[in-house]
Amino acid sequence: MLKGEQSWVFPRRPVIVATGVTGGPFEGNGKLAEDFDLLHDDLWMGEDSYEKAHRLLIDEAIEIALKKAKLQKENIEFLIAGDLINQITPTTFAARNVGIPYFGISGACSSSMEGLALAAFIVNYQGAKHVLTGSGSHNAAAERQFRYPTEYGGQKPPTAQWTATAAGFAIVTEQNEQNQNEPKVTMATIGKVIDMGMTDPFNMGGAMAPAAVDTILAHFKDTGRTHEDYDLIVTGDLAKVGRAAALDLIHAKGIDLPSEKFQDCGLMIYKDDQEVHSGGSGSGLSAAVLYGHLLKQMKYGTYKKILCVATGSLHSPLSVQQGESIPCIAHAVAIEMD
C-alpha cells in the first residue's frame, strides 16, 4: 500500500528466504570475507574477458541462492536485476542462462534496493510466489568503462572509490510457517533523481550524498518513523567523503542521528590497509554486504530493524564527456526480524 508520497508498506511482510553472495580476490582479503559464499582468487575467473567474469559472478550467486532455498529455477516467477555495464549485458546474459522471466533494471549502484523493493511489492500483492533479485559489479570491467583501464595505471584523487568485484542475490517469497523466522521486507521508499550540479566522476560519494539524505528524509516523513526506529541505517556506497557529507546534511535538518548508527557498505567491506581511497563502490557492493553480512548479523540478533539505502550515480561516460552534471538517486528498504 502507498504510504505518503513515495513509500510502500508491505502488510504481508515478504521474506528473504535465501541469498547467494560471490566475490573476487580483493574482497577475499577484506573484512567481510567470511560472509561470502564463494570467492575467486583472480579477476579473470577462468573467462576470457572481465565482462564474462562479471556474468559468472551473477550466475554463481543465483545458483547458490536457489540451492539454499531448495528451489529450482522453474519455481521462480521473476528475476529483477541490473549492473553498471553498458546495456546491463552481464546481468542480461546471466538471465539468458537461467531462463527466468526477467526485469532488467539500470539504477547503477542503487539497483540492489530498487530490485528488492520491486520484488517485495510483487510478492506482497501476490503477483508472484518467488522473486529472485540482486546485482553485481566487477572492478576491472567498471574501471575500463567509466574511468581508465587498470593497465593504464592512472592516478586517482582521495575522493575516488574502488568498485567491488561482487554479486549478491536474494529470493523473496511469501511468508509461511516454515520461513517466518527469516528477515522480512516491511517498507520501501523510492527515491527521486537529485542533481546538485556536481561534475567530478571521481567524487561519486559527494555527488550521491544529497540523494541518500533526500530518500531518508522522505522515508521518515512518509512512514512516521525516525532514526530511533532502526538499529542501523546503512547507505550503499557513499564511502568516507559521501558518508560525512550525508551525516552533515542530516544533522543540518535537525535530526540527531548518531554517527555509529549511520554506516556505509563501502566502509564495511575492506580493511584499513587496502588501498581503496575513499572506500568501496559498485552495484554489487551493497547487495553483497546486505545479503552476505548484514542479514547474517540480523539472524545473530545484532540488529532487529535496519534501513538499507542504496545510492546510484546515473551518469555515463558520454554524459561526463559532454559536460553534463551527475544525476543521482537512492532507494531505501526496511528489513526486520520478529
Coordinates of C-alpha atoms in Angstrom, one line a residue:
M1 CA 0.0 0.0 0.0
L2 CA 1.1 3.5 -0.8
K3 CA 2.2 5.4 2.3
G4 CA 2.7 9.2 2.0
E5 CA 4.1 10.3 -1.3
Q6 CA 6.8 7.8 -2.3
S7 CA 6.8 4.9 0.1
W8 CA 5.3 1.4 0.2
V9 CA 4.2 -0.6 3.2
F10 CA 4.1 -4.4 2.8
P11 CA 1.5 -5.8 5.2
R12 CA 2.2 -9.4 4.1
R13 CA 5.8 -8.9 5.1
P14 CA 7.6 -10.8 2.3
V15 CA 10.5 -12.9 3.4
I16 CA 14.1 -13.0 2.2
V17 CA 14.3 -16.8 2.3
A18 CA 17.8 -17.4 0.8
T19 CA 20.8 -15.5 -0.6
G20 CA 23.9 -16.1 -2.7
V21 CA 27.0 -13.9 -2.5
T22 CA 30.1 -14.1 -4.6
G23 CA 33.3 -12.1 -4.8
G24 CA 36.8 -11.6 -6.2
P25 CA 40.3 -11.7 -4.7
F26 CA 40.3 -8.2 -3.2
E27 CA 37.1 -8.9 -1.4
G28 CA 38.6 -12.2 -0.2
N29 CA 41.2 -10.1 1.6
G30 CA 38.7 -7.8 3.1
K31 CA 36.9 -7.6 6.4
L32 CA 33.8 -9.5 5.3
A33 CA 35.5 -12.4 3.5
E34 CA 33.8 -15.0 5.7
D35 CA 30.4 -13.6 4.7
F36 CA 30.8 -14.6 1.1
D37 CA 29.6 -17.9 -0.2
L38 CA 32.2 -18.1 -2.9
L39 CA 35.4 -16.2 -3.6
H40 CA 37.6 -16.3 -6.7
D41 CA 41.3 -15.9 -6.4
D42 CA 41.8 -13.9 -9.7
L43 CA 39.7 -11.3 -11.6
W44 CA 39.5 -13.4 -14.8
M45 CA 37.7 -16.3 -13.1
G46 CA 38.6 -18.7 -15.9
E47 CA 36.9 -16.4 -18.5
D48 CA 38.5 -14.6 -21.4
S49 CA 37.1 -11.1 -20.6
Y50 CA 36.3 -9.2 -17.4
E51 CA 32.7 -8.8 -18.6
K52 CA 32.3 -12.5 -18.8
A53 CA 33.8 -12.9 -15.4
H54 CA 31.2 -10.4 -14.2
R55 CA 28.4 -12.5 -15.6
L56 CA 29.9 -15.6 -13.9
L57 CA 29.7 -13.9 -10.5
I58 CA 26.0 -13.4 -11.1
D59 CA 25.5 -16.9 -12.4
E60 CA 27.1 -18.4 -9.3
A61 CA 25.2 -16.1 -6.9
I62 CA 21.9 -17.1 -8.4
E63 CA 22.8 -20.8 -8.3
I64 CA 23.8 -20.6 -4.6
A65 CA 20.6 -18.8 -3.7
L66 CA 18.5 -21.4 -5.4
K67 CA 20.4 -24.2 -3.8
K68 CA 20.0 -22.7 -0.3
A69 CA 16.3 -22.2 -0.8
K70 CA 15.9 -25.8 -2.2
L71 CA 14.2 -24.4 -5.3
Q72 CA 14.6 -24.9 -9.0
K73 CA 14.8 -22.0 -11.5
E74 CA 11.3 -23.2 -12.7
N75 CA 10.0 -22.2 -9.2
I76 CA 11.0 -18.6 -9.7
E77 CA 8.4 -16.4 -11.4
F78 CA 10.6 -13.3 -12.0
L79 CA 14.2 -12.2 -12.0
I80 CA 14.8 -8.5 -11.2
A81 CA 18.5 -7.4 -11.6
G82 CA 21.0 -5.0 -13.1
D83 CA 24.6 -3.8 -13.1
L84 CA 26.8 -0.9 -14.3
I85 CA 28.0 -2.1 -17.7
N86 CA 26.5 -0.9 -21.0
Q87 CA 23.0 -2.2 -21.6
I88 CA 23.4 -4.2 -18.3
T89 CA 24.8 -7.0 -20.5
P90 CA 26.4 -9.2 -17.7
T91 CA 23.1 -9.4 -16.0
T92 CA 21.2 -9.9 -19.2
F93 CA 23.5 -12.8 -20.3
A94 CA 23.1 -14.3 -16.8
A95 CA 19.3 -14.0 -17.3
R96 CA 19.7 -15.7 -20.7
N97 CA 21.5 -18.6 -18.9
V98 CA 19.0 -19.1 -16.1
G99 CA 15.9 -18.7 -18.3
I100 CA 13.6 -16.9 -15.7
P101 CA 11.2 -14.1 -16.9
Y102 CA 13.4 -11.0 -16.5
F103 CA 13.1 -7.4 -15.5
G104 CA 16.4 -5.6 -16.3
I105 CA 16.9 -2.5 -14.2
S106 CA 19.5 0.2 -14.6
G107 CA 19.8 2.1 -11.4
A108 CA 23.6 1.9 -11.2
C109 CA 24.6 1.2 -7.6
S110 CA 21.0 1.7 -6.4
S111 CA 19.9 -1.3 -8.3
S112 CA 20.2 -3.7 -5.3
M113 CA 17.5 -1.9 -3.3
E114 CA 15.5 -0.9 -6.4
G115 CA 15.2 -4.6 -7.2
L116 CA 14.4 -5.7 -3.6
A117 CA 11.7 -3.0 -3.3
L118 CA 10.1 -4.2 -6.6
A119 CA 10.4 -7.9 -5.6
A120 CA 8.7 -7.3 -2.3
F121 CA 6.0 -5.3 -3.9
I122 CA 5.2 -8.0 -6.4
V123 CA 5.2 -10.8 -3.8
N124 CA 3.2 -8.7 -1.3
Y125 CA 0.4 -8.2 -3.8
Q126 CA 0.5 -11.8 -4.9
G127 CA 2.0 -11.2 -8.3
A128 CA 4.4 -14.0 -7.7
K129 CA 5.3 -16.6 -5.0
H130 CA 9.1 -16.3 -5.6
V131 CA 11.1 -13.5 -7.0
L132 CA 14.9 -13.5 -7.4
T133 CA 16.6 -10.1 -7.2
G134 CA 20.1 -8.8 -6.9
S135 CA 23.0 -7.0 -8.6
G136 CA 26.7 -7.4 -9.4
S137 CA 29.8 -5.5 -10.4
H138 CA 33.4 -6.2 -11.5
N139 CA 36.2 -3.8 -10.7
A140 CA 38.1 -4.2 -14.0
A141 CA 35.0 -4.1 -16.2
A142 CA 33.7 -0.9 -14.5
E143 CA 37.1 0.8 -14.4
R144 CA 37.5 0.2 -18.1
Q145 CA 34.1 1.7 -18.9
F146 CA 33.8 4.6 -16.5
R147 CA 37.4 5.7 -15.8
Y148 CA 40.6 4.2 -17.4
P149 CA 41.6 0.5 -18.0
T150 CA 43.5 -0.8 -15.0
E151 CA 46.6 -1.4 -17.1
Y152 CA 46.8 2.3 -17.9
G153 CA 47.9 3.0 -14.3
G154 CA 46.2 6.3 -14.0
Q155 CA 46.3 8.0 -10.6
K156 CA 43.2 8.8 -8.6
P157 CA 42.3 11.5 -6.1
P158 CA 41.5 10.7 -2.5
T159 CA 37.7 11.1 -3.2
A160 CA 37.7 8.2 -5.7
Q161 CA 36.3 4.8 -4.8
W162 CA 37.1 1.2 -5.5
T163 CA 34.5 -0.8 -7.5
A164 CA 33.8 -4.1 -5.7
T165 CA 34.1 -7.4 -7.6
A166 CA 31.0 -8.9 -6.1
A167 CA 27.4 -10.1 -6.6
G168 CA 24.6 -10.6 -4.2
F169 CA 21.2 -12.2 -4.9
A170 CA 18.2 -12.9 -2.8
I171 CA 15.0 -14.9 -3.2
V172 CA 11.9 -13.0 -1.9
T173 CA 8.9 -15.2 -1.1
E174 CA 5.6 -15.3 0.7
Q175 CA 5.7 -15.7 4.4
N176 CA 4.7 -19.0 5.9
E177 CA 5.2 -21.2 9.0
Q178 CA 8.5 -22.6 7.6
N179 CA 10.2 -19.3 6.9
Q180 CA 8.6 -16.9 9.5
N181 CA 11.9 -16.6 11.4
E182 CA 13.7 -15.2 8.3
P183 CA 14.3 -11.4 7.6
K184 CA 11.2 -9.7 6.3
V185 CA 10.8 -6.7 3.9
T186 CA 8.3 -4.3 5.5
M187 CA 8.7 -1.0 3.8
A188 CA 10.4 0.7 0.8
T189 CA 10.9 4.3 -0.2
I190 CA 11.5 5.1 -3.9
G191 CA 13.9 7.9 -4.4
K192 CA 13.9 10.9 -6.7
V193 CA 16.7 11.9 -9.1
I194 CA 18.7 14.5 -7.3
D195 CA 21.3 16.6 -9.1
M196 CA 23.3 19.2 -7.2
G197 CA 25.4 20.2 -10.3
M198 CA 28.5 18.2 -9.4
T199 CA 30.6 17.1 -12.4
D200 CA 33.5 15.2 -11.0
P201 CA 33.2 11.5 -11.8
F202 CA 36.0 10.8 -9.2
N203 CA 33.7 12.0 -6.4
M204 CA 30.7 9.8 -6.5
G205 CA 30.2 9.8 -2.8
G206 CA 29.9 13.6 -2.6
A207 CA 27.5 13.6 -5.6
M208 CA 25.2 10.8 -4.2
A209 CA 25.1 12.1 -0.6
P210 CA 22.2 14.5 -1.2
A211 CA 20.1 11.8 -2.9
A212 CA 20.7 9.5 0.1
V213 CA 19.6 12.2 2.5
D214 CA 16.5 13.1 0.4
T215 CA 15.3 9.5 0.4
I216 CA 16.0 9.0 4.2
L217 CA 14.0 12.2 5.0
A218 CA 11.2 11.1 2.6
H219 CA 11.1 7.7 4.4
F220 CA 10.7 9.4 7.8
K221 CA 8.1 11.8 6.5
D222 CA 6.0 9.1 4.7
T223 CA 6.1 6.4 7.3
G224 CA 6.2 8.5 10.5
R225 CA 9.3 6.6 11.6
T226 CA 12.5 8.2 12.9
H227 CA 16.1 7.0 13.2
E228 CA 15.1 5.7 16.6
D229 CA 13.0 3.0 15.0
Y230 CA 16.1 1.5 13.4
D231 CA 19.1 -0.2 14.9
L232 CA 21.1 0.7 11.8
I233 CA 20.7 2.9 8.8
V234 CA 23.2 1.9 6.1
T235 CA 23.9 3.5 2.8
G236 CA 25.2 1.7 -0.2
D237 CA 28.4 3.2 -1.2
L238 CA 28.9 6.8 -0.1
A239 CA 32.3 5.9 1.4
K240 CA 34.2 8.4 3.6
V241 CA 33.5 11.6 1.7
G242 CA 29.9 10.9 1.0
R243 CA 29.0 9.5 4.4
A244 CA 30.5 12.5 6.1
A245 CA 28.6 14.9 3.8
A246 CA 25.3 12.9 4.3
L247 CA 25.6 13.0 8.0
D248 CA 26.3 16.7 8.0
L249 CA 23.2 17.3 5.8
I250 CA 21.0 15.1 8.1
H251 CA 22.2 17.0 11.2
A252 CA 21.6 20.3 9.4
K253 CA 17.9 19.2 9.1
G254 CA 17.8 19.0 12.9
I255 CA 17.9 15.2 13.1
D256 CA 20.3 14.0 15.8
L257 CA 21.3 10.7 14.0
P258 CA 24.2 9.2 16.0
S259 CA 27.3 8.5 13.8
E260 CA 27.6 4.9 15.0
K261 CA 24.0 4.2 13.8
F262 CA 24.7 5.6 10.3
Q263 CA 27.1 3.3 8.4
D264 CA 28.1 2.7 4.8
C265 CA 28.7 -0.5 3.0
G266 CA 31.6 1.0 1.2
L267 CA 33.4 1.4 4.5
M268 CA 32.5 -2.0 5.9
I269 CA 33.8 -4.4 3.2
Y270 CA 37.5 -3.6 3.0
K271 CA 40.3 -3.5 5.6
D272 CA 42.0 -0.2 6.5
D273 CA 45.3 -1.2 4.8
Q274 CA 43.6 -1.9 1.5
E275 CA 44.1 0.9 -1.0
V276 CA 40.5 1.9 -1.8
H277 CA 40.9 5.7 -1.4
S278 CA 37.5 6.9 0.0
G279 CA 36.0 3.4 0.1
G280 CA 34.2 0.8 -1.9
S281 CA 31.5 1.2 -4.5
G282 CA 29.8 -0.7 -7.3
S283 CA 26.3 -2.2 -7.9
G284 CA 27.4 -5.4 -6.3
L285 CA 28.8 -3.9 -3.2
S286 CA 25.6 -3.1 -1.2
A287 CA 24.0 -6.3 -2.4
A288 CA 26.9 -8.4 -1.2
V289 CA 27.2 -6.6 2.2
L290 CA 23.4 -6.7 2.8
Y291 CA 22.8 -10.3 1.6
G292 CA 26.1 -11.7 3.0
H293 CA 26.9 -9.8 6.1
L294 CA 24.0 -7.7 7.4
L295 CA 21.3 -10.3 7.2
K296 CA 23.6 -12.8 9.0
Q297 CA 24.0 -10.2 11.7
M298 CA 20.2 -9.8 11.9
K299 CA 19.9 -13.6 12.4
Y300 CA 22.5 -13.4 15.2
G301 CA 20.5 -10.8 16.9
T302 CA 22.8 -7.8 16.4
Y303 CA 20.1 -5.9 14.6
K304 CA 16.3 -6.2 14.6
K305 CA 15.5 -3.4 12.2
I306 CA 17.7 -1.9 9.5
L307 CA 17.1 0.6 6.7
C308 CA 19.3 -0.1 3.7
V309 CA 19.6 2.9 1.4
A310 CA 21.4 2.0 -1.9
T311 CA 22.7 5.0 -3.8
G312 CA 23.3 5.3 -7.5
S313 CA 25.1 7.7 -9.8
L314 CA 23.2 7.8 -13.0
H315 CA 25.8 9.3 -15.3
S316 CA 27.5 7.7 -18.3
P317 CA 31.0 8.2 -19.8
L318 CA 29.4 10.1 -22.7
S319 CA 27.4 12.4 -20.4
V320 CA 30.5 13.3 -18.5
Q321 CA 32.5 13.9 -21.7
Q322 CA 29.7 16.3 -22.8
G323 CA 29.9 18.3 -19.6
E324 CA 26.7 17.2 -18.0
S325 CA 26.3 17.2 -14.3
I326 CA 25.8 14.0 -12.4
P327 CA 22.2 12.9 -11.5
C328 CA 21.9 10.6 -8.5
I329 CA 19.3 8.5 -6.8
A330 CA 18.7 6.4 -3.7
H331 CA 16.2 3.8 -2.8
A332 CA 15.5 2.7 0.8
V333 CA 14.2 -0.7 2.0
A334 CA 13.3 -1.5 5.6
I335 CA 14.1 -5.1 6.7
E336 CA 13.0 -6.5 10.1
M337 CA 13.4 -9.6 12.2
D338 CA 10.5 -10.6 14.5

